[in-house]
CSV table of C-alpha atoms in Angstrom, one decimal:
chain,number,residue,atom,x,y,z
A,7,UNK,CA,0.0,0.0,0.0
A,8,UNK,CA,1.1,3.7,-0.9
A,9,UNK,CA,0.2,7.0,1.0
A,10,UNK,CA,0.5,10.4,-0.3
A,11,UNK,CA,0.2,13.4,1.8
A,12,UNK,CA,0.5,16.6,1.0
A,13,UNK,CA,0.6,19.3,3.5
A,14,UNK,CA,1.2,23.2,4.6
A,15,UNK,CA,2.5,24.3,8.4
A,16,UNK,CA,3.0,28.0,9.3
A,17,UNK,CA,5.3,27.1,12.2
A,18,UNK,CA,6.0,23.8,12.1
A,19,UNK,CA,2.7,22.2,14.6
A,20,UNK,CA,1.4,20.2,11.2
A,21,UNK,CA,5.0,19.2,10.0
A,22,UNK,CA,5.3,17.3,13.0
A,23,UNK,CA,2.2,15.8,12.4
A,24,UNK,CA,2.7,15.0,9.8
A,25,UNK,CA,6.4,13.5,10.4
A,26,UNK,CA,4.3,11.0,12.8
A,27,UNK,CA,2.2,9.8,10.6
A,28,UNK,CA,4.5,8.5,8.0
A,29,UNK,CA,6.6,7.2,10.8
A,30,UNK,CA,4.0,5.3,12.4
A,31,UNK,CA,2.0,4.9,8.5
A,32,UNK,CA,5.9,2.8,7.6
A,33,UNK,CA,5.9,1.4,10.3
A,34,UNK,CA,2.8,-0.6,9.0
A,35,UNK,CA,4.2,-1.2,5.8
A,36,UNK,CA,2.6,1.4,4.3
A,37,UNK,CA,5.1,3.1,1.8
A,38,UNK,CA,4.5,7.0,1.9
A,39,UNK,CA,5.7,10.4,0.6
A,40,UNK,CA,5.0,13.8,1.8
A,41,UNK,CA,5.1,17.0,-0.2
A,42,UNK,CA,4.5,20.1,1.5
A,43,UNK,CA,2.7,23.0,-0.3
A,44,UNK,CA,5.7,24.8,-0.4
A,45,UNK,CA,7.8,22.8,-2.1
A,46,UNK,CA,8.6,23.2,-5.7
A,47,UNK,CA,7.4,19.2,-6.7
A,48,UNK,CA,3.6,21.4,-5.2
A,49,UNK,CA,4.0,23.8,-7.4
A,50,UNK,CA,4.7,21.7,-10.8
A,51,UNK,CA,0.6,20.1,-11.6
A,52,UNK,CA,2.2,16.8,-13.4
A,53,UNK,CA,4.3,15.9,-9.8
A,54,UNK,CA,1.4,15.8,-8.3
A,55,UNK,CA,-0.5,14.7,-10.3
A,56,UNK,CA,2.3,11.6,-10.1
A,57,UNK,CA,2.2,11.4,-6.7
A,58,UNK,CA,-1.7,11.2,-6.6
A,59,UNK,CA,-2.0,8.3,-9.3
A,60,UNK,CA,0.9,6.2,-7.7
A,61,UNK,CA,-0.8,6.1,-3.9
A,62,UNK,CA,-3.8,4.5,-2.6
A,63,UNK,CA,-4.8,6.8,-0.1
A,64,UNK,CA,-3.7,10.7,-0.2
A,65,UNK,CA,-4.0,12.5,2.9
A,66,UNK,CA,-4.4,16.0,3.6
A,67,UNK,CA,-3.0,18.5,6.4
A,68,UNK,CA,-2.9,21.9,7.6
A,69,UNK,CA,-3.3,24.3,10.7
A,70,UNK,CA,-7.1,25.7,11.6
A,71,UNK,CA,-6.9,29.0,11.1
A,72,UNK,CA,-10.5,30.5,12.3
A,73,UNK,CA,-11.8,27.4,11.2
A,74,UNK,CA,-10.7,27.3,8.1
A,75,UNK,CA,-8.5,26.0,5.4
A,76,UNK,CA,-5.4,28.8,5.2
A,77,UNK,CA,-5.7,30.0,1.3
A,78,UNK,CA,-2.5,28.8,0.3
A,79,UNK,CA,-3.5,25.2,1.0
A,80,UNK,CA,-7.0,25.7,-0.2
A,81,UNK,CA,-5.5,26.8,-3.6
A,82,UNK,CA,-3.3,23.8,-3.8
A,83,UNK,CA,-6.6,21.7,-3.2
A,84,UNK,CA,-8.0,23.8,-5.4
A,85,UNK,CA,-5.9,23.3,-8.3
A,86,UNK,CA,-5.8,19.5,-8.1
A,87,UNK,CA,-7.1,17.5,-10.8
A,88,UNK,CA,-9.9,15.5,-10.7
A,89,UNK,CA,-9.9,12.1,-9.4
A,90,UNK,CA,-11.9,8.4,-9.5
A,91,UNK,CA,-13.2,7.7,-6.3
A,92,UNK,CA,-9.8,8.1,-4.6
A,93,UNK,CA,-9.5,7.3,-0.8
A,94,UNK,CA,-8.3,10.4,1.1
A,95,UNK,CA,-8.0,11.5,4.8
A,96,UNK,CA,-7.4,14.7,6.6
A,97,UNK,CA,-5.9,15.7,9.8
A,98,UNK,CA,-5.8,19.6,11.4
A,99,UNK,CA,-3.2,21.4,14.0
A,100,UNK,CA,-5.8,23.3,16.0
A,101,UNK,CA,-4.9,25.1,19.6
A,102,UNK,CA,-8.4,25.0,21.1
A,103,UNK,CA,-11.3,25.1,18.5
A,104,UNK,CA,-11.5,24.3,14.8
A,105,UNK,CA,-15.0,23.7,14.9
A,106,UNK,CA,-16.0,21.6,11.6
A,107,UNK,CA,-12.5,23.1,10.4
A,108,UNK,CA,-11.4,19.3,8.9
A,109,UNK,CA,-14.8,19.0,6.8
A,110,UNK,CA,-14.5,22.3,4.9
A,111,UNK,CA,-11.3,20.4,3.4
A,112,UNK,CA,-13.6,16.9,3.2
A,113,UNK,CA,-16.2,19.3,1.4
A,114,UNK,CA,-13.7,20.6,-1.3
A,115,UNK,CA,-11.6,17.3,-2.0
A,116,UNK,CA,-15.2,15.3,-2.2
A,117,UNK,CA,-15.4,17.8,-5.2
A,118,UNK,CA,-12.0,16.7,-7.1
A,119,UNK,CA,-13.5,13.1,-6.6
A,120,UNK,CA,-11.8,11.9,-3.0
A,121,UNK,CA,-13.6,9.7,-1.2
A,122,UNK,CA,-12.6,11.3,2.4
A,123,UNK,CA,-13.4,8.5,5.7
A,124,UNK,CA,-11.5,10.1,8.1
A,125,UNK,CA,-11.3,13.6,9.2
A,126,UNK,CA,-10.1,14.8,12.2
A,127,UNK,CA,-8.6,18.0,14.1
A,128,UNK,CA,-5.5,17.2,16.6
A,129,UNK,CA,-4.5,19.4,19.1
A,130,UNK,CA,-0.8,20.9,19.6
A,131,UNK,CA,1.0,23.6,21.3
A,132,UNK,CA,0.0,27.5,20.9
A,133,UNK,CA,0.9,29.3,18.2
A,134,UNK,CA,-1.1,32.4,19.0
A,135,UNK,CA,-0.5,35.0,21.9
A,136,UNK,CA,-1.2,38.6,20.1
A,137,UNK,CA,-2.7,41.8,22.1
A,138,UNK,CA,-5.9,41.2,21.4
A,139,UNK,CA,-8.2,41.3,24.0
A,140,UNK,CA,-8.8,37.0,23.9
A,141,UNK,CA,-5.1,36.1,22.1
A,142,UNK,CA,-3.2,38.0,24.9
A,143,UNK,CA,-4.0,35.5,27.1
A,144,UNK,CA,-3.1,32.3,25.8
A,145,UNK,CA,0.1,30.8,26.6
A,146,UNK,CA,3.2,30.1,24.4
A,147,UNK,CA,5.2,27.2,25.8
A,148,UNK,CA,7.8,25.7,24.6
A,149,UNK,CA,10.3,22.5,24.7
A,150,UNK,CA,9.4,20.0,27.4
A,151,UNK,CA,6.7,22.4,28.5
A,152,UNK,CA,5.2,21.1,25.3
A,153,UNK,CA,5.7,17.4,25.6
A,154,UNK,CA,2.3,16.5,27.2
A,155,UNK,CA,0.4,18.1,24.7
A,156,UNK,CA,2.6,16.4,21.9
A,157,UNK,CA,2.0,12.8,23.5
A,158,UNK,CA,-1.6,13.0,23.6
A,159,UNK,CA,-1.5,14.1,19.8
A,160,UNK,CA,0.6,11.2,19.4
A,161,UNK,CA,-1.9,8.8,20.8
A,162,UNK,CA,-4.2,10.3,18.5
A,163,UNK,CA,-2.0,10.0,15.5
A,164,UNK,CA,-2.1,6.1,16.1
A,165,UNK,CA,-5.8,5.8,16.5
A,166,UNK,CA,-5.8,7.4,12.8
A,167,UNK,CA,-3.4,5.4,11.2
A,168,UNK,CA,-5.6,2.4,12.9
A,169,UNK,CA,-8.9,3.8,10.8
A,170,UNK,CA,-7.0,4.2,7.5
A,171,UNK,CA,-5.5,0.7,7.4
A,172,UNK,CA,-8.8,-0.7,8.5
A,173,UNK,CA,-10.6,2.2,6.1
A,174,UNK,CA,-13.0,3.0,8.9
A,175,UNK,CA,-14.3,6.2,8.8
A,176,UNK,CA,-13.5,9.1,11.5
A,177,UNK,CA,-14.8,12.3,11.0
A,178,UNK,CA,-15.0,14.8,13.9
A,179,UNK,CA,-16.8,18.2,13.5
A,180,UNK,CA,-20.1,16.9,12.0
A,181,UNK,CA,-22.5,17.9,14.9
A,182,UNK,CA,-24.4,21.3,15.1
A,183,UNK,CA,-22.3,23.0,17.6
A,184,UNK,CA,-19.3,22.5,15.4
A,185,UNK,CA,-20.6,23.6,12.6
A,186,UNK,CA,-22.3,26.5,13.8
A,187,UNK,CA,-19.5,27.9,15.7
A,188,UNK,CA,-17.1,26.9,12.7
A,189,UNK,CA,-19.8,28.7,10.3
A,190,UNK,CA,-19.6,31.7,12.5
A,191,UNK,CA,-15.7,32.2,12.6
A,192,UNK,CA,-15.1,31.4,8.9
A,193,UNK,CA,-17.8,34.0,7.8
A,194,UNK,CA,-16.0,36.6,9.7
A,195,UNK,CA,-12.2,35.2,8.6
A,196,UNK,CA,-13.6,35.5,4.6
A,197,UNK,CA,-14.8,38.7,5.1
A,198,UNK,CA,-12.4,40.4,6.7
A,199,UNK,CA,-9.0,41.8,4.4
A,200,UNK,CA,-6.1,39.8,5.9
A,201,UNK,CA,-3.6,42.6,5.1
A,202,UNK,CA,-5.6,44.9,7.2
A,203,UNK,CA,-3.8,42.9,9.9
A,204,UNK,CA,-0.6,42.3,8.3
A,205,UNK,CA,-0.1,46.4,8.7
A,206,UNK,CA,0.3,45.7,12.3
A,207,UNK,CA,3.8,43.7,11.9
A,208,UNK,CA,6.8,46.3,12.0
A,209,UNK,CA,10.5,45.5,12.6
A,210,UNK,CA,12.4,46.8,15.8
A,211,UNK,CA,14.9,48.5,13.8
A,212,UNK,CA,17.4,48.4,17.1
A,213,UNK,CA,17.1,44.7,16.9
A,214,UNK,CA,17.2,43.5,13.1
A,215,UNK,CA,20.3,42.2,12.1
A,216,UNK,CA,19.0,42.5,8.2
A,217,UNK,CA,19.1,38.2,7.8
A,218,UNK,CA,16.8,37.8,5.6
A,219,UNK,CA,14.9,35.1,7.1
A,220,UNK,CA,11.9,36.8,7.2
A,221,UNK,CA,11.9,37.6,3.9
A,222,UNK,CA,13.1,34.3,2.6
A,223,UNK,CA,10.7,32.3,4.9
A,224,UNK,CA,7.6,34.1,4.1
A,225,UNK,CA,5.4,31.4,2.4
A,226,UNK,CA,3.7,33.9,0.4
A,227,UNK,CA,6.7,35.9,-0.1
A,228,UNK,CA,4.7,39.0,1.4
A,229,UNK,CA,7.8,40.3,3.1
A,230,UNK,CA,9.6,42.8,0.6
A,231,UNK,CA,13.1,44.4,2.0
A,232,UNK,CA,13.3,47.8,-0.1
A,233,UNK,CA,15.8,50.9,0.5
A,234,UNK,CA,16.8,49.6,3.9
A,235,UNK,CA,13.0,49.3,4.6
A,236,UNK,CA,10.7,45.8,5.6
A,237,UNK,CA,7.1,46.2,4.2
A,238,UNK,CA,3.8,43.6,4.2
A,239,UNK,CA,2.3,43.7,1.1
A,240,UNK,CA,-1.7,41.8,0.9
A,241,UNK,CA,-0.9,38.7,0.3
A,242,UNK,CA,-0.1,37.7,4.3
A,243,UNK,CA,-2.2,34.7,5.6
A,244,UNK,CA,-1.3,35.3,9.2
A,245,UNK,CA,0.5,32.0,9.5
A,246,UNK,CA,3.0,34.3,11.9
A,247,UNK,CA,6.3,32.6,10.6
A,248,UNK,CA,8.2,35.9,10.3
A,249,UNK,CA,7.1,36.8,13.8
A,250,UNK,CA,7.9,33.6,15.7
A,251,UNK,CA,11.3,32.6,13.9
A,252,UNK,CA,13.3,36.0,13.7
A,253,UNK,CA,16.3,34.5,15.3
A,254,UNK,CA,16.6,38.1,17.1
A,255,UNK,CA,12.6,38.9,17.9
A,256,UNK,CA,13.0,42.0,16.1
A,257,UNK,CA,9.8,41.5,14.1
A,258,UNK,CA,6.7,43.2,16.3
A,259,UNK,CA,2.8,42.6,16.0
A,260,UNK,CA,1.9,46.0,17.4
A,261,UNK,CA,3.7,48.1,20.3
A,262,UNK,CA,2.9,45.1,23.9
A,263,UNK,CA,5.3,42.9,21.7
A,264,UNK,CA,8.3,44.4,22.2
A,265,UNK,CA,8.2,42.9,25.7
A,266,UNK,CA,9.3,39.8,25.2
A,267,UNK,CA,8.5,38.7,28.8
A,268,UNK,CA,4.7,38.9,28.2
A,269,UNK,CA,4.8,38.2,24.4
A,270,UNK,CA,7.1,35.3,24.1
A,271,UNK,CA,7.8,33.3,20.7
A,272,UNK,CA,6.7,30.1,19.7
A,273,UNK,CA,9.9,28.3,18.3
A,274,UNK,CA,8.7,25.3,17.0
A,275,UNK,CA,7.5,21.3,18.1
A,276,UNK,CA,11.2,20.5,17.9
A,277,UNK,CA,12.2,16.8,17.2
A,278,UNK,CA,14.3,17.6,14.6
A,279,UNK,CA,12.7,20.8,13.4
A,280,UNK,CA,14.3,23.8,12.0
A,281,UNK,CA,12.2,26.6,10.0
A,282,UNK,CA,13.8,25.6,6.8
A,283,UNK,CA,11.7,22.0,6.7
A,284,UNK,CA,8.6,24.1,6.1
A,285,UNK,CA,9.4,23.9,2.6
């Protein structure tokens, strides 16, 4: 059996996901490649078309952002081609809610063809603490501070691996309260201008060492150094990269951020990760 997942992570929750599951998928004897949305195989339609056509399940993942699909990975889904009754799966990073966050990807690949049975949303460490009058207040934690969180997600990861290999389906989200409450968020996320927020980022100049990373990180290539000068253009999708993986924390979401005390960065799920896997 062959597995093919394709997948996009903002700060690296979903790449470890996804890392698991072909660990524990081989360890099955299931044979499987990943390709992450960034990559330049995503980018080039007869690759993956390839990669489709030789696997017998192709799985899908990617972080909940307000209960959605981020648009760079619901472009890739959207520019797939049409399958035959393909088996698929999906899998979310989610902090606290994603509401029926898993099924708006169900609801778009059922679409191309894919026949998704399982589709579920797991839960890793925060990603999100912004002054905003709810974000403020969650916590970023990092290294072993994170390892409870990552061994319950790791438990999960094995009850899905279970399902696909016995093709029983798994979909979580499909109740009224998720799908109201995921309804409710996404309306708001789709009508609201994303850049409006990106305008917010700035770059403590005192700070900046001029690396680049930002700029060469950014998985919309939003970030644009010009005449000594760091600028967001629209195309931001609030995955936070820049902010979290400036080696120096020079890059600011508003004024409160500068104090790094209150406003710490996420750096990552570790085993093994680096910001340069992303792509």
């Amino acid at each position: 059996m062959k597995a093919a997942i394709f997948y996009f992570s903002g700060t690296g929750n979903t790449w470890w996901v996804t890392n698991q599951l072909q660990e524990k998928l081989t360890e099955k004897g299931i044979t499987v490649n990943c390709c992450s949305a960034e990559s330049n195989d995503a980018k080039e339609p007869k690759k993956v078309e390839k990669l489709m056509a030789q696997a017998d399940i192709v799985g899908f993942g990617y972080p909940i952002y307000g209960s959605d699909i981020p648009k760079l990975f619901m472009d890739f889904i959207k520019q797939l081609p049409k399958v035959e009754k393909k088996a698929a799966f999906v899998y979310t990073t989610m902090m606290l809610f994603s509401g029926d966050g898993a099924i708006v990807a169900k609801r778009q690949l059922r679409k191309k063809g894919f026949r998704v049975k399982q589709a579920i949303n797991i839960r890793m460490p925060n990603n999100v603490k912004l002054p905003y009058p709810i974000f403020k207040h969650f916590p970023i934690r990092n290294g072993e501070e994170n390892d409870e969180v990552k061994k319950k997600a790791q438990r999960k990861i094995v009850k899905l691996v279970d399902r696909i290999i016995k093709s029983k389906r798994w979909i979580q989200g499909n109740d009224p309260f998720n799908i109201i409450g995921g309804l409710m968020q996404r309306i708001e996320m789709r009508l609201i201008d994303l850049s409006i927020y990106a305008r917010n980022f700035f770059v403590d100049e005192a700070t900046c060492i001029q690396c680049m990373d930002c700029v060469n990180n950014c998985p919309t290539n939003n970030i644009v150094f010009e005449e000594g000068e760091f600028s967001w253009e629209d195309r931001c999708i609030l995955c936070l990269r820049c902010y979290h993986f400036c080696p120096v924390d020079a890059i600011q979401y508003k004024k409160p951020t500068l104090d790094r005390k209150r406003y710490p960065r996420y750096k990552g799920p570790g085993n093994g990760f680096s910001v340069d896997k992303l792509k």
